[in-house]
């Protein structure tokens, strides 16, 4: 996740620039998200027609 980190006690911004924060980082709770990057692994795209065949 990318965002602006804040101090947990004072809520003052720790940086004026965005920083990357891992999802398992405890500081993520005090980071105002700017954007989130998701990556899908082990999946295959399918068309709507293929999905209708299962209904």
Short mmCIF file of N, CA and C in Angstrom, two decimals:
data_model
loop_
_atom_site.label_atom_id
_atom_site.label_comp_id
_atom_site.label_asym_id
_atom_site.label_seq_id
_atom_site.Cartn_x
_atom_site.Cartn_y
_atom_site.Cartn_z
N UNK A 1 0.86 -1.14 0.00
CA UNK A 1 0.00 0.00 0.00
C UNK A 1 0.91 1.22 0.00
N UNK A 2 0.49 2.26 -0.61
CA UNK A 2 1.26 3.50 -0.66
C UNK A 2 0.44 4.61 -0.02
N UNK A 3 1.10 5.41 0.82
CA UNK A 3 0.37 6.50 1.46
C UNK A 3 1.25 7.35 2.35
N UNK A 4 0.62 8.24 3.10
CA UNK A 4 1.31 9.16 4.01
C UNK A 4 1.26 8.56 5.41
N UNK A 5 2.43 8.32 6.03
CA UNK A 5 2.45 7.76 7.39
C UNK A 5 2.22 8.84 8.44
N UNK A 6 1.51 8.47 9.50
CA UNK A 6 1.25 9.39 10.62
C UNK A 6 1.74 8.78 11.91
N UNK A 7 2.17 9.62 12.84
CA UNK A 7 2.63 9.16 14.15
C UNK A 7 1.41 8.67 14.93
N UNK A 8 1.49 7.47 15.56
CA UNK A 8 0.31 6.92 16.25
C UNK A 8 -0.14 7.70 17.48
N UNK A 9 0.74 8.49 18.09
CA UNK A 9 0.37 9.24 19.29
C UNK A 9 -0.06 10.67 18.99
N UNK A 10 0.64 11.33 18.08
CA UNK A 10 0.37 12.74 17.81
C UNK A 10 -0.45 12.96 16.54
N UNK A 11 -0.55 11.93 15.72
CA UNK A 11 -1.24 12.01 14.43
C UNK A 11 -0.65 13.08 13.51
N UNK A 12 0.62 13.39 13.72
CA UNK A 12 1.34 14.30 12.82
C UNK A 12 1.91 13.48 11.66
N UNK A 13 1.88 14.04 10.48
CA UNK A 13 2.44 13.35 9.31
C UNK A 13 3.94 13.15 9.53
N UNK A 14 4.42 11.95 9.25
CA UNK A 14 5.85 11.65 9.40
C UNK A 14 6.62 11.93 8.12
N UNK A 15 5.90 12.13 7.03
CA UNK A 15 6.53 12.40 5.75
C UNK A 15 5.55 13.18 4.90
N UNK A 16 6.07 14.04 4.05
CA UNK A 16 5.20 14.74 3.11
C UNK A 16 5.07 13.95 1.81
N UNK A 17 5.92 12.96 1.66
CA UNK A 17 5.89 12.11 0.48
C UNK A 17 5.24 10.78 0.82
N UNK A 18 4.68 10.15 -0.19
CA UNK A 18 4.11 8.82 0.01
C UNK A 18 5.21 7.81 0.25
N UNK A 19 4.92 6.81 1.04
CA UNK A 19 5.84 5.71 1.29
C UNK A 19 5.11 4.40 1.02
N UNK A 20 5.86 3.36 0.73
CA UNK A 20 5.30 2.03 0.55
C UNK A 20 5.26 1.33 1.90
N UNK A 21 4.12 0.73 2.25
CA UNK A 21 3.96 0.04 3.52
C UNK A 21 3.41 -1.35 3.23
N UNK A 22 4.07 -2.37 3.78
CA UNK A 22 3.62 -3.75 3.58
C UNK A 22 2.35 -4.01 4.39
N UNK A 23 1.54 -4.94 3.91
CA UNK A 23 0.28 -5.23 4.59
C UNK A 23 0.49 -5.80 5.98
N UNK A 24 1.61 -6.48 6.20
CA UNK A 24 1.86 -7.04 7.53
C UNK A 24 2.64 -6.10 8.44
N UNK A 25 2.90 -4.89 7.98
CA UNK A 25 3.58 -3.88 8.79
C UNK A 25 2.59 -3.27 9.79
N UNK A 26 2.92 -3.26 11.09
CA UNK A 26 1.98 -2.70 12.07
C UNK A 26 1.70 -1.21 11.88
N UNK A 27 2.56 -0.50 11.15
CA UNK A 27 2.35 0.93 10.91
C UNK A 27 1.29 1.21 9.85
N UNK A 28 0.82 0.17 9.19
CA UNK A 28 -0.18 0.38 8.14
C UNK A 28 -1.46 0.99 8.72
N UNK A 29 -1.73 0.74 10.01
CA UNK A 29 -2.94 1.29 10.65
C UNK A 29 -2.87 2.81 10.74
N UNK A 30 -1.67 3.38 10.66
CA UNK A 30 -1.50 4.83 10.79
C UNK A 30 -0.99 5.44 9.48
N UNK A 31 -1.37 4.83 8.37
CA UNK A 31 -0.98 5.33 7.06
C UNK A 31 -2.24 5.64 6.27
N UNK A 32 -2.33 6.87 5.80
CA UNK A 32 -3.46 7.29 4.98
C UNK A 32 -3.18 6.84 3.55
N UNK A 33 -3.96 5.91 3.06
CA UNK A 33 -3.71 5.29 1.76
C UNK A 33 -3.89 6.29 0.63
N UNK A 34 -2.98 6.23 -0.30
CA UNK A 34 -3.09 7.02 -1.52
C UNK A 34 -3.58 6.11 -2.65
N UNK A 35 -2.97 4.95 -2.75
CA UNK A 35 -3.44 3.94 -3.68
C UNK A 35 -3.00 2.57 -3.18
N UNK A 36 -3.63 1.56 -3.71
CA UNK A 36 -3.35 0.19 -3.31
C UNK A 36 -3.07 -0.61 -4.57
N UNK A 37 -2.06 -1.44 -4.51
CA UNK A 37 -1.71 -2.28 -5.65
C UNK A 37 -2.04 -3.72 -5.29
N UNK A 38 -2.84 -4.35 -6.11
CA UNK A 38 -3.19 -5.76 -5.91
C UNK A 38 -2.61 -6.58 -7.05
N UNK A 39 -2.19 -7.78 -6.72
CA UNK A 39 -1.67 -8.68 -7.74
C UNK A 39 -2.37 -10.01 -7.58
N UNK A 40 -2.91 -10.51 -8.67
CA UNK A 40 -3.57 -11.81 -8.66
C UNK A 40 -2.61 -12.84 -9.23
N UNK A 41 -2.45 -13.95 -8.52
CA UNK A 41 -1.57 -15.02 -8.97
C UNK A 41 -2.36 -16.32 -9.07
N UNK A 42 -2.06 -17.11 -10.08
CA UNK A 42 -2.70 -18.42 -10.22
C UNK A 42 -4.14 -18.37 -10.67
N UNK A 43 -4.53 -17.32 -11.37
CA UNK A 43 -5.89 -17.21 -11.88
C UNK A 43 -5.86 -17.08 -13.40
N UNK A 44 -6.96 -17.42 -14.02
CA UNK A 44 -7.07 -17.31 -15.47
C UNK A 44 -8.27 -16.45 -15.81
N UNK A 45 -8.14 -15.55 -16.77
CA UNK A 45 -9.30 -14.75 -17.18
C UNK A 45 -10.30 -15.63 -17.94
N UNK A 46 -11.58 -15.36 -17.76
CA UNK A 46 -12.64 -16.06 -18.49
C UNK A 46 -13.63 -15.05 -19.03
N UNK A 47 -14.32 -15.45 -20.06
CA UNK A 47 -15.32 -14.56 -20.65
C UNK A 47 -16.66 -14.79 -19.96
N UNK A 48 -17.59 -13.88 -20.17
CA UNK A 48 -18.93 -14.02 -19.60
C UNK A 48 -19.63 -15.27 -20.16
N UNK A 49 -19.37 -15.58 -21.43
CA UNK A 49 -19.97 -16.77 -22.03
C UNK A 49 -19.50 -18.03 -21.32
N UNK A 50 -18.23 -18.09 -20.98
CA UNK A 50 -17.72 -19.25 -20.26
C UNK A 50 -18.36 -19.39 -18.88
N UNK A 51 -18.60 -18.25 -18.23
CA UNK A 51 -19.23 -18.29 -16.92
C UNK A 51 -20.69 -18.75 -17.00
N UNK A 52 -21.39 -18.32 -18.06
CA UNK A 52 -22.79 -18.71 -18.22
C UNK A 52 -22.93 -20.21 -18.40
N UNK A 53 -21.91 -20.88 -18.91
CA UNK A 53 -21.97 -22.32 -19.11
C UNK A 53 -22.06 -23.06 -17.77
N UNK A 54 -21.63 -22.44 -16.69
CA UNK A 54 -21.66 -23.07 -15.37
C UNK A 54 -22.96 -22.83 -14.62
N UNK A 55 -23.81 -21.95 -15.13
CA UNK A 55 -25.05 -21.60 -14.42
C UNK A 55 -26.16 -22.53 -14.80
#
